[in-house]
Amino acid sequence: MKPLTRIRSRTAVLAHENIDTDRIIPARFLTTTQRAGLGRFAFNDWRYTADGKPDPAFELNQPAARGCEILVAGRNFGCGSSREHAPWALLDYGIRVVLSSEIADIFRNNALKNGLLAVVLEGAEHRYLLAHPGIELAIDVAQQTIELPDGGRFSFTLDAFAKHCLLAGVDQLGFLLAQNDAIDIFERRRGVAA
Amino acid sequence: MGARTLLDKLWDAHLVKAPTAATPGILYVDLHLIHEVTSPQAFAELRARGLEVRCPERTLATLDHSTPTTPFDDLGQPVYASEEAAAQVAELERNCAQFGIRLNGWSSDHRGIVHVIGPELGATQPGMTIVCGDSHTSTHGAFGALAFGIGTTEVGHVLATQCLLQQKPKSLAIEVSGELPANCSAKDLVLHIIGQIGVNGGTGYVIEYRGAAIRALSMEERMTVCNMSIEAGARAGLIAPDQTTFDYLRGRPYAPHGTDWDQAVAHWSAFASDPDASFDRIVHVDATRVRPTVTYGTHPGMVVALDANVPAPVSLQERRALDYMRVEAGKPLAGTAVDVVFVGSCTNSRLSDLRAAADVLRGRTLAARVRMLVVPGSLVIKREAEQEGLDQVFRAAGAEWREPGCSMCIAMNGDLAQPGQLVVSTSNRNFEGRQGPGARTVLASPAVAAASAVAGCITDPQSLLQEQAA
């Protein structure tokens, strides 16, 4: 996992509410056994027309959105299926941060476990970012702040452990494996009872 | 200890280590269900790190998502939609063999949809923690188990350590009072509930469904309700176990037997919210107000009763959803032409669902032009249905009777609708393109789905019966 400490990027905005993980990557691309290379399927059915050409009407296909690493999305982003292929596809596509007023529980969990920062903003801040696509933001993970071009600053909450993992670029399995003794004790304490 | 909710009791009983300011809680997992789509990368991670599966005996695998539901070929082999799908299934077979995991594979009498076979085998039991790389793991909460979907990284965590890092969710009590009308099913009830609290109404919460209307539901109906908790954003739904639960589990292959059974029932009975336990939020639902209900938009919170008009859009997204669905506000959805009907999925593919569909279809035939797939949730259900002659009812009506699997719910095995087609589906998601690029999905109960197949348009089964009487 790549560490994520600071990021400076223009924003791309997808204002649609309830963008589900089927939308982020349709199920027909889930027959893969790999996690790499899924960026080409990100938002597939939005991104391409029926004949396979990029749809110029899709927000992320517009020239201004090129290279944006921060995605500002409408409320309830990542709802639906638990497929981790969704954050894998977004990361491979080049997105490092998702900002919304509400992010679905399983998606948020999956995102943070892969170094994709998923941040919930309060309503007014979220509305401001939705209304100003393309502005440059400077996000500081350690400080938990988002700096705006006009010097304004939003702060956000982030689970302490997820933050530690993002900053260090370490995954969480190492921590869990180190709890082996505690897990042994728990299993012995419960004995045969399920 | 003070009064505790069912969620508190399940959480406390599985906490290996409590959360601290710096670290999440460590939660022990009793049963880990795996399938071919969300596990291969997790096994790859185990191999890369030289790790073993900590508790293969607590892991249960099945094939369901990428698997064909069409008949086997002349050599008795499944006919996959793609080489990739076949390779994905082969990979799960290899992983299970290498790590000593029970797989209900092609040769098993118990193969089927992961959330159907867990309960059917009696592997799903009250008081457990159950996870799976699949959001509809919430289904198992119907037994009073804390059951939720996880991502593939977490599948790896559970394989390696039998534990998950978790923050405790908040509790949401949904109190369903009154009696569900006779012409309404559990599907109508849960669609009604999602319509009431919204597609994100349960985000951050675990729902506990309570009240007289919930107590009156069978286990299969309870599973339908808990299954769709995630469609309101809640990772898990719970129903406290009772005699209905115990009667369902008794005698199932993995359920306790003999004196162990009595001990188990005593243990399970403790998993109920204390009378004075407090919830973070309470929502009241009046079951008597539920009517046959379907979705009209592109998420499961956009619902309408069949005798009501489609509401006016309140946002740009809703307007867009109506355009996609080619649905008009201010008009009823009943009467809309139907191309495909799908009866199946972990929401509605159990024997009672198939009976409900067959009761409508018996002696009737599909409207010209309508294609109908009936996909049982498991091989056990398929055989039970065939013993009752339900397959004959479906076939005589002109429907396709398939092998078990997820099929057209997720449309990744070749079972899918064509662009623009309208599907009345007993599954759980009506997202744009979920059942095939450009396909339009209307979620409904098995009875409404079957009636719509007969009429060729979205139809309340009641009106079919009245037609016949007239």
PDB file of C-alpha atoms in Angstrom, chain A residues 22 27, chain B residues 64-65 67-69 113 339-346 371-375 400 402-418 421-431 433-436 439-441 443:
ATOM      1  CA  ASP A  22     -22.261  -1.525  -9.646  1.00  0.00           C
ATOM      2  CA  ALA A  27     -20.503  -6.983 -12.127  1.00  0.00           C
TER       3      ALA A  27
ATOM      4  CA  ASP B  64     -22.920 -19.234  -7.024  1.00  0.00           C
ATOM      5  CA  HIS B  65     -22.123 -15.896  -8.692  1.00  0.00           C
ATOM      6  CA  THR B  67     -21.804 -20.240 -12.268  1.00  0.00           C
ATOM      7  CA  PRO B  68     -24.191 -21.067 -15.101  1.00  0.00           C
ATOM      8  CA  THR B  69     -27.795 -21.959 -14.314  1.00  0.00           C
ATOM      9  CA  ILE B 113     -26.502 -19.377  -3.232  1.00  0.00           C
ATOM     10  CA  ASP B 339     -40.151  -8.111 -21.148  1.00  0.00           C
ATOM     11  CA  VAL B 340     -38.493 -10.411 -18.620  1.00  0.00           C
ATOM     12  CA  VAL B 341     -39.491 -11.838 -15.243  1.00  0.00           C
ATOM     13  CA  PHE B 342     -36.889 -13.206 -12.854  1.00  0.00           C
ATOM     14  CA  VAL B 343     -37.810 -15.262  -9.793  1.00  0.00           C
ATOM     15  CA  GLY B 344     -34.710 -16.034  -7.766  1.00  0.00           C
ATOM     16  CA  SER B 345     -31.763 -14.534  -5.785  1.00  0.00           C
ATOM     17  CA  CYS B 346     -30.824 -14.665  -2.101  1.00  0.00           C
ATOM     18  CA  ARG B 371     -39.413 -14.452 -20.926  1.00  0.00           C
ATOM     19  CA  MET B 372     -39.422 -15.835 -17.394  1.00  0.00           C
ATOM     20  CA  LEU B 373     -36.549 -17.434 -15.501  1.00  0.00           C
ATOM     21  CA  VAL B 374     -37.164 -19.320 -12.276  1.00  0.00           C
ATOM     22  CA  VAL B 375     -33.884 -20.006 -10.487  1.00  0.00           C
ATOM     23  CA  GLU B 400     -37.456 -21.604 -17.814  1.00  0.00           C
ATOM     24  CA  ARG B 402     -32.945 -23.451 -14.030  1.00  0.00           C
ATOM     25  CA  GLU B 403     -30.083 -24.806 -11.956  1.00  0.00           C
ATOM     26  CA  PRO B 404     -29.427 -22.898  -8.688  1.00  0.00           C
ATOM     27  CA  GLY B 405     -27.280 -19.744  -8.561  1.00  0.00           C
ATOM     28  CA  CYS B 406     -27.318 -15.957  -8.315  1.00  0.00           C
ATOM     29  CA  SER B 407     -28.234 -15.724 -11.991  1.00  0.00           C
ATOM     30  CA  MET B 408     -29.922 -12.552 -13.181  1.00  0.00           C
ATOM     31  CA  CYS B 409     -29.694 -10.795  -9.818  1.00  0.00           C
ATOM     32  CA  ILE B 410     -26.087  -9.857 -10.566  1.00  0.00           C
ATOM     33  CA  ALA B 411     -26.043 -10.893 -14.229  1.00  0.00           C
ATOM     34  CA  MET B 412     -22.414 -12.016 -14.342  1.00  0.00           C
ATOM     35  CA  ASN B 413     -22.999 -15.620 -15.406  1.00  0.00           C
ATOM     36  CA  GLY B 414     -24.594 -14.954 -18.782  1.00  0.00           C
ATOM     37  CA  ASP B 415     -28.170 -14.657 -17.469  1.00  0.00           C
ATOM     38  CA  LEU B 416     -29.017 -11.070 -18.317  1.00  0.00           C
ATOM     39  CA  ALA B 417     -31.557  -8.761 -19.899  1.00  0.00           C
ATOM     40  CA  GLN B 418     -31.019  -6.824 -23.130  1.00  0.00           C
ATOM     41  CA  GLN B 421     -35.786  -4.430 -21.517  1.00  0.00           C
ATOM     42  CA  LEU B 422     -37.960  -4.131 -18.436  1.00  0.00           C
ATOM     43  CA  VAL B 423     -37.391  -6.863 -15.859  1.00  0.00           C
ATOM     44  CA  VAL B 424     -39.746  -7.555 -12.989  1.00  0.00           C
ATOM     45  CA  SER B 425     -37.349  -9.162 -10.569  1.00  0.00           C
ATOM     46  CA  THR B 426     -37.622 -10.718  -7.116  1.00  0.00           C
ATOM     47  CA  SER B 427     -33.990  -9.771  -6.438  1.00  0.00           C
ATOM     48  CA  ASN B 428     -32.672  -6.892  -4.339  1.00  0.00           C
ATOM     49  CA  ARG B 429     -31.110  -4.220  -6.567  1.00  0.00           C
ATOM     50  CA  ASN B 430     -32.607  -2.080  -9.299  1.00  0.00           C
ATOM     51  CA  PHE B 431     -29.447  -0.084 -10.024  1.00  0.00           C
ATOM     52  CA  GLY B 433     -27.510  -1.765 -15.617  1.00  0.00           C
ATOM     53  CA  ARG B 434     -27.503  -4.209 -12.718  1.00  0.00           C
ATOM     54  CA  GLN B 435     -29.277  -6.893 -14.767  1.00  0.00           C
ATOM     55  CA  GLY B 436     -27.451  -6.049 -18.001  1.00  0.00           C
ATOM     56  CA  ALA B 439     -31.752  -3.048 -18.572  1.00  0.00           C
ATOM     57  CA  ARG B 440     -34.534  -1.585 -16.420  1.00  0.00           C
ATOM     58  CA  THR B 441     -35.359  -3.383 -13.167  1.00  0.00           C
ATOM     59  CA  LEU B 443     -38.136  -5.109  -7.786  1.00  0.00           C
TER      60      LEU B 443
END
